[in-house]
Tab-separated table of C-alpha atoms in Angstrom:
chain	number	residue	atom	x	y	z
A	1	MET	CA	0.000	0.000	0.000
A	2	GLU	CA	2.935	2.356	0.635
A	3	GLY	CA	3.436	2.798	-3.087
A	4	LYS	CA	-0.143	4.025	-3.417
A	5	LEU	CA	0.277	6.897	-0.945
A	6	SER	CA	-0.103	10.406	-2.320
A	7	SER	CA	2.801	12.850	-2.350
A	8	VAL	CA	0.937	14.904	0.246
A	9	ALA	CA	0.602	11.921	2.602
A	10	LYS	CA	4.289	11.089	2.218
A	11	ASN	CA	5.261	14.622	3.206
A	12	PHE	CA	3.208	14.522	6.417
A	13	THR	CA	5.017	12.801	9.261
A	14	PRO	CA	4.227	12.671	13.000
A	15	SER	CA	4.971	15.985	14.662
A	16	PRO	CA	7.658	16.282	17.354
A	17	ILE	CA	4.877	16.926	19.861
A	18	GLN	CA	3.098	13.678	18.945
A	19	GLU	CA	6.299	11.629	18.904
A	20	LEU	CA	7.532	12.965	22.216
A	21	SER	CA	4.146	12.555	23.874
A	22	GLN	CA	4.150	8.910	22.806
A	23	LEU	CA	7.698	8.537	24.124
A	24	ALA	CA	6.621	10.189	27.371
A	25	GLN	CA	3.832	7.641	27.751
A	26	ARG	CA	6.197	4.735	27.105
A	27	CYS	CA	8.668	6.109	29.651
A	28	ASN	CA	5.956	7.189	32.080
A	29	ALA	CA	7.461	10.674	31.890
A	30	ILE	CA	5.830	13.817	33.213
A	31	ASN	CA	4.238	15.518	30.202
A	32	LEU	CA	4.972	19.242	29.979
A	33	ALA	CA	4.913	19.030	26.198
A	34	GLU	CA	1.272	19.357	25.188
A	35	GLY	CA	-0.987	22.241	26.109
A	36	PHE	CA	-3.760	20.209	27.688
A	37	PRO	CA	-4.711	20.568	31.372
A	38	ASP	CA	-4.527	17.516	33.608
A	39	PHE	CA	-7.234	18.849	35.930
A	40	PRO	CA	-11.026	18.656	35.507
A	41	ALA	CA	-13.221	20.805	33.297
A	42	PRO	CA	-15.953	22.834	35.054
A	43	PRO	CA	-18.628	20.418	36.371
A	44	CYS	CA	-21.533	22.304	34.774
A	45	ILE	CA	-20.018	21.759	31.310
A	46	LYS	CA	-19.629	18.030	31.856
A	47	GLU	CA	-23.120	17.755	33.310
A	48	ALA	CA	-24.569	19.511	30.256
A	49	ALA	CA	-22.887	16.998	27.927
A	50	VAL	CA	-24.148	14.028	29.961
A	51	SER	CA	-27.661	15.479	30.067
A	52	ALA	CA	-27.651	15.993	26.295
A	53	ILE	CA	-26.669	12.357	25.736
A	54	ASN	CA	-29.295	11.072	28.154
A	55	ASN	CA	-31.982	13.226	26.541
A	56	ASP	CA	-31.044	12.241	22.975
A	57	PHE	CA	-30.029	15.692	21.750
A	58	ASN	CA	-28.566	14.775	18.357
A	59	GLN	CA	-29.091	17.859	16.193
A	60	HIS	CA	-27.235	21.095	15.440
A	61	VAL	CA	-27.595	23.645	18.250
A	62	GLN	CA	-28.351	27.098	16.837
A	63	GLY	CA	-28.023	28.672	20.286
A	64	ILE	CA	-24.219	28.440	20.060
A	65	CYS	CA	-24.214	30.873	17.150
A	66	ASP	CA	-26.531	33.216	19.031
A	67	GLN	CA	-24.238	33.194	22.060
A	68	LEU	CA	-21.118	33.715	19.948
A	69	ALA	CA	-22.730	36.718	18.266
A	70	LEU	CA	-23.565	38.183	21.675
A	71	LYS	CA	-20.022	37.539	22.890
A	72	MET	CA	-18.490	39.264	19.867
A	73	LYS	CA	-20.694	42.299	20.473
A	74	LYS	CA	-19.951	42.520	24.202
A	75	THR	CA	-16.232	41.799	23.937
A	76	HIS	CA	-15.231	43.495	20.698
A	77	GLY	CA	-18.180	45.659	19.665
A	78	LEU	CA	-18.646	43.680	16.441
A	79	ASP	CA	-22.031	43.049	14.848
A	80	VAL	CA	-22.219	39.405	13.766
A	81	ASN	CA	-25.284	37.775	12.229
A	82	PRO	CA	-25.684	34.406	13.982
A	83	LEU	CA	-27.641	32.978	11.033
A	84	THR	CA	-25.106	33.777	8.311
A	85	ASP	CA	-21.707	34.707	9.753
A	86	ILE	CA	-20.784	31.710	11.932
A	87	ALA	CA	-19.798	28.131	11.089
A	88	ILE	CA	-19.591	25.540	13.896
A	89	CYS	CA	-16.808	23.019	13.280
A	90	CYS	CA	-15.048	20.092	14.944
A	91	GLY	CA	-12.576	22.229	16.847
A	92	GLN	CA	-10.464	25.229	15.881
A	93	THR	CA	-8.135	23.090	13.784
A	94	GLU	CA	-10.914	22.093	11.417
A	95	ALA	CA	-12.295	25.642	11.387
A	96	PHE	CA	-8.850	26.942	10.418
A	97	ALA	CA	-8.385	24.274	7.736
A	98	ALA	CA	-11.816	24.992	6.260
A	99	ALA	CA	-11.032	28.718	6.291
A	100	ILE	CA	-7.841	28.096	4.321
A	101	PHE	CA	-9.601	25.785	1.871
A	102	SER	CA	-12.339	28.374	1.388
A	103	ILE	CA	-10.056	31.127	0.061
A	104	ILE	CA	-6.674	29.711	-1.031
A	105	ASN	CA	-6.053	28.662	-4.636
A	106	GLN	CA	-3.015	26.962	-6.158
A	107	GLY	CA	-0.038	29.311	-5.957
A	108	ASP	CA	-1.558	31.823	-3.545
A	109	GLU	CA	0.875	33.063	-0.910
A	110	VAL	CA	-0.018	33.108	2.782
A	111	LEU	CA	2.040	35.092	5.308
A	112	LEU	CA	2.772	33.553	8.706
A	113	PHE	CA	4.711	34.858	11.688
A	114	ASP	CA	7.637	32.646	12.615
A	115	PRO	CA	7.827	30.751	14.963
A	116	CYS	CA	4.310	29.387	14.615
A	117	TYR	CA	2.063	26.427	15.308
A	118	GLU	CA	2.816	23.588	12.904
A	119	THR	CA	-0.765	22.954	11.723
A	120	TYR	CA	-0.915	26.178	9.708
A	121	GLU	CA	1.671	25.170	7.120
A	122	GLY	CA	0.055	21.780	6.529
A	123	CYS	CA	-3.345	23.323	5.810
A	124	ILE	CA	-1.840	25.862	3.416
A	125	THR	CA	0.134	23.282	1.445
A	126	LEU	CA	-2.881	20.955	1.257
A	127	ALA	CA	-4.788	23.815	-0.369
A	128	GLY	CA	-1.967	24.383	-2.869
A	129	GLY	CA	-0.865	27.618	-1.225
A	130	ILE	CA	2.666	28.797	-0.528
A	131	PRO	CA	3.625	29.644	3.068
A	132	VAL	CA	5.761	32.786	3.383
A	133	TYR	CA	7.333	33.292	6.793
A	134	VAL	CA	7.924	36.607	8.508
A	135	ALA	CA	10.331	36.117	11.397
A	136	LEU	CA	9.551	37.654	14.771
A	137	GLU	CA	12.768	38.926	16.319
A	138	PRO	CA	13.987	37.132	19.476
A	139	PRO	CA	14.254	37.402	22.393
A	140	GLN	CA	11.195	39.702	22.685
A	141	TRP	CA	9.597	38.313	19.492
A	142	THR	CA	9.057	41.784	18.082
A	143	LEU	CA	7.426	42.485	14.737
A	144	ASP	CA	9.556	44.402	12.226
A	145	PRO	CA	7.071	46.533	10.222
A	146	GLU	CA	9.404	46.950	7.245
A	147	LYS	CA	10.100	43.220	7.046
A	148	LEU	CA	6.360	42.529	7.103
A	149	MET	CA	5.572	45.041	4.370
A	150	ARG	CA	8.340	43.650	2.146
A	151	SER	CA	6.738	40.212	2.447
A	152	PHE	CA	3.487	41.252	0.765
A	153	THR	CA	3.323	40.687	-2.996
A	154	SER	CA	0.666	40.628	-5.688
A	155	ARG	CA	0.327	36.896	-4.963
A	156	THR	CA	-0.398	37.345	-1.235
A	157	LYS	CA	-3.938	36.166	-0.506
A	158	ALA	CA	-3.970	35.965	3.288
A	159	ILE	CA	-2.060	36.434	6.514
A	160	VAL	CA	-2.342	34.166	9.556
A	161	LEU	CA	-2.401	35.828	12.971
A	162	ASN	CA	-2.254	33.822	16.202
A	163	SER	CA	-2.599	35.974	19.314
A	164	PRO	CA	-2.040	35.145	22.132
A	165	HIS	CA	0.766	33.334	20.397
A	166	ASN	CA	1.852	29.710	20.444
A	167	PRO	CA	4.710	28.996	21.219
A	168	THR	CA	6.067	32.300	22.586
A	169	GLY	CA	3.152	33.594	24.671
A	170	LYS	CA	3.257	36.949	22.869
A	171	VAL	CA	0.112	39.101	22.734
A	172	PHE	CA	0.229	41.305	19.655
A	173	SER	CA	-0.143	44.958	20.624
A	174	ARG	CA	-2.640	47.405	19.159
A	175	ASP	CA	0.222	49.095	17.253
A	176	GLU	CA	1.250	45.756	15.744
A	177	LEU	CA	-2.346	44.959	14.811
A	178	GLU	CA	-2.592	48.350	13.095
A	179	ILE	CA	0.523	47.559	11.047
A	180	ILE	CA	-0.847	44.157	10.011
A	181	ALA	CA	-4.231	45.681	9.166
A	182	LYS	CA	-2.532	48.355	7.071
A	183	GLY	CA	-0.823	45.661	4.993
A	184	CYS	CA	-4.082	43.731	4.580
A	185	ARG	CA	-5.945	46.807	3.359
A	186	ARG	CA	-3.132	47.925	1.059
A	187	TRP	CA	-2.756	44.507	-0.594
A	188	ASP	CA	-6.432	43.481	-0.317
A	189	CYS	CA	-5.633	40.416	1.816
A	190	VAL	CA	-7.656	38.304	4.200
A	191	ALA	CA	-6.611	37.955	7.857
A	192	ILE	CA	-7.223	34.445	9.249
A	193	THR	CA	-6.891	34.455	13.016
A	194	ASP	CA	-6.385	31.765	15.622
A	195	GLU	CA	-7.786	33.165	18.879
A	196	VAL	CA	-8.093	30.037	21.024
A	197	TYR	CA	-6.163	31.682	23.880
A	198	GLU	CA	-8.205	34.897	23.734
A	199	TYR	CA	-9.142	34.805	27.428
A	200	ILE	CA	-5.812	33.462	28.681
A	201	THR	CA	-3.753	36.621	29.173
A	202	TYR	CA	-1.611	37.825	32.055
A	203	ASP	CA	-0.335	40.931	33.830
A	204	ASN	CA	-3.299	43.061	32.730
A	205	GLN	CA	-2.701	42.277	29.054
A	206	LYS	CA	-5.867	42.209	26.946
A	207	HIS	CA	-6.461	40.363	23.709
A	208	GLU	CA	-7.885	42.370	20.824
A	209	THR	CA	-9.126	40.885	17.584
A	210	ILE	CA	-7.849	42.519	14.415
A	211	ALA	CA	-11.409	42.342	13.053
A	212	LYS	CA	-12.393	45.364	15.160
A	213	LEU	CA	-9.958	47.694	13.365
A	214	PRO	CA	-11.269	49.934	10.550
A	215	GLY	CA	-11.883	48.054	7.313
A	216	MET	CA	-10.989	44.672	8.796
A	217	GLN	CA	-14.200	42.897	9.787
A	218	GLU	CA	-15.083	42.426	6.121
A	219	ARG	CA	-11.682	40.850	5.447
A	220	THR	CA	-11.168	38.755	8.608
A	221	ILE	CA	-11.964	35.117	9.407
A	222	ILE	CA	-11.800	34.503	13.161
A	223	THR	CA	-11.276	30.921	14.333
A	224	SER	CA	-11.477	29.796	17.948
A	225	SER	CA	-12.804	26.989	20.109
A	226	LEU	CA	-14.124	25.815	23.447
A	227	SER	CA	-11.110	23.761	24.469
A	228	LYS	CA	-8.632	26.186	26.025
A	229	THR	CA	-11.057	28.503	27.789
A	230	PHE	CA	-12.992	25.643	29.402
A	231	SER	CA	-10.199	23.054	29.787
A	232	VAL	CA	-11.802	20.436	27.533
A	233	THR	CA	-8.808	19.690	25.363
A	234	GLY	CA	-6.702	16.531	25.568
A	235	PRO	CA	-3.458	14.908	24.406
A	236	ASN	CA	-2.853	14.270	20.694
A	237	THR	CA	-2.341	10.607	21.481
A	238	LYS	CA	-5.861	10.317	22.948
A	239	ALA	CA	-8.073	12.283	20.606
A	240	SER	CA	-11.194	10.955	22.279
A	241	HIS	CA	-10.455	13.202	25.258
A	242	ARG	CA	-11.023	16.266	23.089
A	243	TRP	CA	-14.469	17.769	22.808
A	244	ARG	CA	-13.763	19.317	19.402
A	245	ILE	CA	-16.167	22.242	19.305
A	246	GLY	CA	-14.800	25.207	17.380
A	247	TRP	CA	-16.040	27.934	15.082
A	248	ALA	CA	-15.238	30.368	12.327
A	249	ILE	CA	-16.709	33.868	12.348
A	250	ALA	CA	-16.525	35.597	8.986
A	251	PRO	CA	-18.433	37.607	6.377
A	252	ALA	CA	-21.462	35.626	5.182
A	253	SER	CA	-19.921	34.434	1.897
A	254	ALA	CA	-16.809	33.061	3.611
A	255	ALA	CA	-18.797	31.565	6.507
A	256	SER	CA	-21.068	29.788	4.012
A	257	ALA	CA	-18.055	28.364	2.161
A	258	ILE	CA	-16.491	27.189	5.440
A	259	ARG	CA	-19.772	25.581	6.479
A	260	ASN	CA	-20.062	23.733	3.156
A	261	ILE	CA	-16.488	22.450	3.430
A	262	HIS	CA	-17.082	21.379	7.031
A	263	ILE	CA	-20.210	19.424	6.028
A	264	ARG	CA	-18.286	17.545	3.334
A	265	ILE	CA	-15.394	16.684	5.645
A	266	THR	CA	-16.960	15.876	9.018
A	267	ASP	CA	-20.672	16.638	8.513
A	268	SER	CA	-21.337	17.857	12.058
A	269	ALA	CA	-19.679	18.626	15.354
A	270	PRO	CA	-20.871	16.250	18.129
A	271	ALA	CA	-24.357	17.392	19.183
A	272	PRO	CA	-24.022	16.604	22.925
A	273	PHE	CA	-20.853	18.651	23.094
A	274	GLN	CA	-22.604	21.455	21.227
A	275	GLU	CA	-25.135	21.485	24.076
A	276	ALA	CA	-22.272	21.624	26.554
A	277	ALA	CA	-20.702	24.444	24.527
A	278	LEU	CA	-23.953	26.372	24.768
A	279	THR	CA	-23.860	26.029	28.553
A	280	ALA	CA	-20.220	27.136	28.578
A	281	LEU	CA	-20.829	30.187	26.393
A	282	ARG	CA	-23.690	31.236	28.671
A	283	SER	CA	-21.257	31.501	31.579
A	284	PRO	CA	-21.293	34.886	33.284
A	285	ILE	CA	-18.839	37.477	32.008
A	286	GLU	CA	-16.852	37.024	35.219
A	287	TYR	CA	-15.872	33.520	34.110
A	288	PHE	CA	-14.291	34.820	30.897
A	289	GLU	CA	-12.576	37.630	32.784
A	290	THR	CA	-11.073	35.348	35.428
A	291	LEU	CA	-11.243	31.849	33.869
A	292	GLY	CA	-12.906	30.618	37.001
A	293	GLY	CA	-12.463	26.887	36.447
A	294	VAL	CA	-10.931	24.537	39.008
A	295	GLY	CA	-7.161	24.885	38.656
A	296	SER	CA	-7.500	27.096	35.581
A	297	GLY	CA	-8.184	30.578	36.912
A	298	ARG	CA	-6.180	33.328	35.277
A	299	MET	CA	-4.433	34.067	38.573
A	300	GLU	CA	-3.630	30.371	38.969
A	301	TYR	CA	-2.208	30.221	35.445
A	302	GLU	CA	-0.028	33.239	36.226
A	303	LEU	CA	1.284	31.458	39.308
A	304	LYS	CA	1.967	28.321	37.268
A	305	ARG	CA	3.785	30.407	34.643
A	306	ASP	CA	5.934	32.102	37.284
A	307	PHE	CA	6.640	28.757	38.972
A	308	CYS	CA	7.946	27.302	35.686
A	309	MET	CA	10.002	30.412	34.907
A	310	LYS	CA	11.716	30.125	38.289
A	311	LEU	CA	12.182	26.385	37.866
A	312	LEU	CA	13.800	26.629	34.440
A	313	GLY	CA	15.900	29.585	35.479
A	314	SER	CA	17.273	27.528	38.364
A	315	VAL	CA	18.713	24.957	35.940
A	316	GLY	CA	20.277	27.494	33.634
A	317	PHE	CA	17.614	28.265	31.028
A	318	ARG	CA	17.544	31.830	29.703
A	319	ILE	CA	14.077	33.341	29.831
A	320	GLN	CA	14.177	36.831	28.358
A	321	PHE	CA	10.488	37.031	27.446
A	322	LYS	CA	7.754	36.621	30.025
A	323	PRO	CA	4.649	35.076	28.421
A	324	GLN	CA	1.810	37.589	28.120
A	325	GLY	CA	-0.775	34.958	27.232
A	326	SER	CA	-1.422	31.336	26.155
A	327	LEU	CA	-0.286	28.310	28.171
A	328	PHE	CA	3.363	28.085	27.151
A	329	LEU	CA	6.835	29.200	28.117
A	330	PHE	CA	9.421	29.417	25.310
A	331	ALA	CA	12.815	29.095	26.974
A	332	GLU	CA	16.324	29.272	25.531
A	333	LEU	CA	18.786	26.513	26.406
A	334	PRO	CA	21.548	27.315	28.921
A	335	LYS	CA	24.262	29.480	27.363
A	336	ASP	CA	27.030	26.900	27.666
A	337	CYS	CA	24.876	23.951	26.584
A	338	LEU	CA	26.316	22.340	23.447
A	339	LEU	CA	23.301	20.136	22.818
A	340	SER	CA	20.605	21.019	20.303
A	341	ASP	CA	17.016	21.377	21.423
A	342	VAL	CA	16.143	17.841	20.275
A	343	GLU	CA	19.192	16.323	21.955
A	344	TYR	CA	18.446	18.177	25.187
A	345	VAL	CA	14.831	17.011	25.227
A	346	GLU	CA	15.872	13.414	24.616
A	347	GLU	CA	18.339	13.586	27.514
A	348	LEU	CA	15.707	15.249	29.697
A	349	ILE	CA	13.338	12.338	29.100
A	350	LYS	CA	16.035	9.744	29.774
A	351	GLN	CA	17.636	11.393	32.804
A	352	ALA	CA	14.762	13.248	34.453
A	353	GLY	CA	11.603	11.590	33.163
A	354	VAL	CA	10.190	14.926	31.982
A	355	VAL	CA	9.126	15.698	28.416
A	356	VAL	CA	8.955	19.135	26.780
A	357	VAL	CA	8.868	20.191	23.111
A	358	PRO	CA	11.990	21.058	21.098
A	359	GLY	CA	11.500	24.502	19.591
A	360	ARG	CA	12.708	23.781	16.070
A	361	GLY	CA	9.327	22.371	15.060
A	362	PHE	CA	7.883	25.879	15.336
A	363	PHE	CA	10.546	27.531	13.175
A	364	HIS	CA	10.627	27.705	9.389
A	365	GLY	CA	12.489	29.554	6.680
A	366	ASN	CA	16.167	30.355	7.283
A	367	GLU	CA	17.614	27.269	8.964
A	368	SER	CA	21.030	28.962	9.253
A	369	CYS	CA	19.675	30.927	12.247
A	370	LYS	CA	21.319	29.156	15.164
A	371	TYR	CA	18.649	30.238	17.621
A	372	GLN	CA	16.109	27.993	15.869
A	373	LYS	CA	17.696	24.983	17.589
A	374	ARG	CA	18.113	26.679	20.964
A	375	TYR	CA	14.576	26.794	22.365
A	376	ILE	CA	12.184	24.449	24.128
A	377	ARG	CA	8.482	24.929	24.790
A	378	VAL	CA	7.029	24.095	28.197
A	379	ALA	CA	3.285	23.799	28.861
A	380	PHE	CA	2.472	25.068	32.364
A	381	CYS	CA	-1.290	24.353	32.313
A	382	LYS	CA	-0.824	21.452	34.695
A	383	SER	CA	-1.954	20.609	38.194
A	384	GLU	CA	0.106	21.676	41.182
A	385	ALA	CA	0.993	18.035	41.785
A	386	THR	CA	2.325	17.625	38.244
A	387	LEU	CA	4.405	20.809	38.387
A	388	ASN	CA	5.830	19.912	41.790
A	389	ALA	CA	6.760	16.447	40.526
A	390	ALA	CA	8.484	18.032	37.507
A	391	ALA	CA	10.350	20.412	39.819
A	392	GLN	CA	11.605	17.475	41.873
A	393	LYS	CA	12.806	15.731	38.710
A	394	PHE	CA	14.587	18.876	37.514
A	395	GLY	CA	16.130	19.241	40.972
A	396	GLU	CA	17.686	15.797	40.646
A	397	LEU	CA	19.610	17.088	37.612
A	398	ILE	CA	21.422	19.691	39.686
A	399	ASN	CA	24.741	18.845	41.306
A	400	ALA	CA	26.321	20.483	44.338
A	401	LYS	CA	27.578	23.373	42.191
A	402	ALA	CA	24.097	24.043	40.810
A	403	CYS	CA	25.075	22.788	37.342
A	404	PRO	CA	22.838	20.455	35.361
A	405	LYS	CA	24.059	16.881	35.061
A	406	ILE	CA	22.884	16.749	31.424
A	407	LEU	CA	26.058	16.614	29.352
A	408	TYR	CA	26.901	19.853	27.526
């Protein structure tokens, strides 16, 4: 059968995150690689899903679209028609893929900020598009306006914007959004956003959607989901743990195209989880402002972030950027470490029984940049017990002179 595989299938291999999560399971390692919580989702959400199953709710739930439209108005001041401008999908990943398929033709260029989440490139290449990477400048992951503007061409069809950002934790500022919007308007491009971490921000940072800027709602496709805000995601190796309720919010023509693509790929998002999503989206505004779940409050996430920053700093990692949002810490390897990111992670699993993600999987473009092999990503959305266990394992790597035992 191998000889029958398409060229696309041959080019897709397991991601470093998937491979290392599987290795972590085999080694019974502590998993700080994937951004899924290991604490419970809010009880009311789970109860709503169980009730929907017991009461045979098996149809599309229009109320989700109504609630999303209300949320967009309250949060961003945007008028969204719940009947025409929203497509419910099986998670943000499918919503993003359908958004790409709905607008990208063979040879169209799509701008992405580097480093970035690996799924984006795969969707673009599947659609026949050409990814064009615009590097954010380390260590603060700043956007160079001139570099961005030089990246636009007559072939540019869209730009992908993920804020809060995976893997760095960056929240794009209003000034940066204005620069991106300026390029979109000048070159008549579509902005496709990934806003799954929209409520997970720290230190008084606030997420803003680019769609609220002048001239942008009519050229923006917003994708997001239930999973991060309500802690109903799960590991890539156990997809059944994921609730997979996401959405795209877009002008009616694009939303209709996304909906049609969704129907032909997966037909429908699970109805019981749609009912649970409706319950979640009806949560009081205070929930979204504080993320009031068990173990997942915004204040608790800040404490977890700070705990991991202190932990990694104690074993020599250089952390020059404090995450402003998302669930990740992007840390640079110790200055005198001669190992690459992949080699370090492998040794970390073997010697400490802790798994994180090597950063190179998030980088693209110029491979001559040495820093692309000098970062790891740590997910801190874990229980206190898990983080304390990881800290103990890291502590065992430190010798009497406070130097890591991992060979440099």
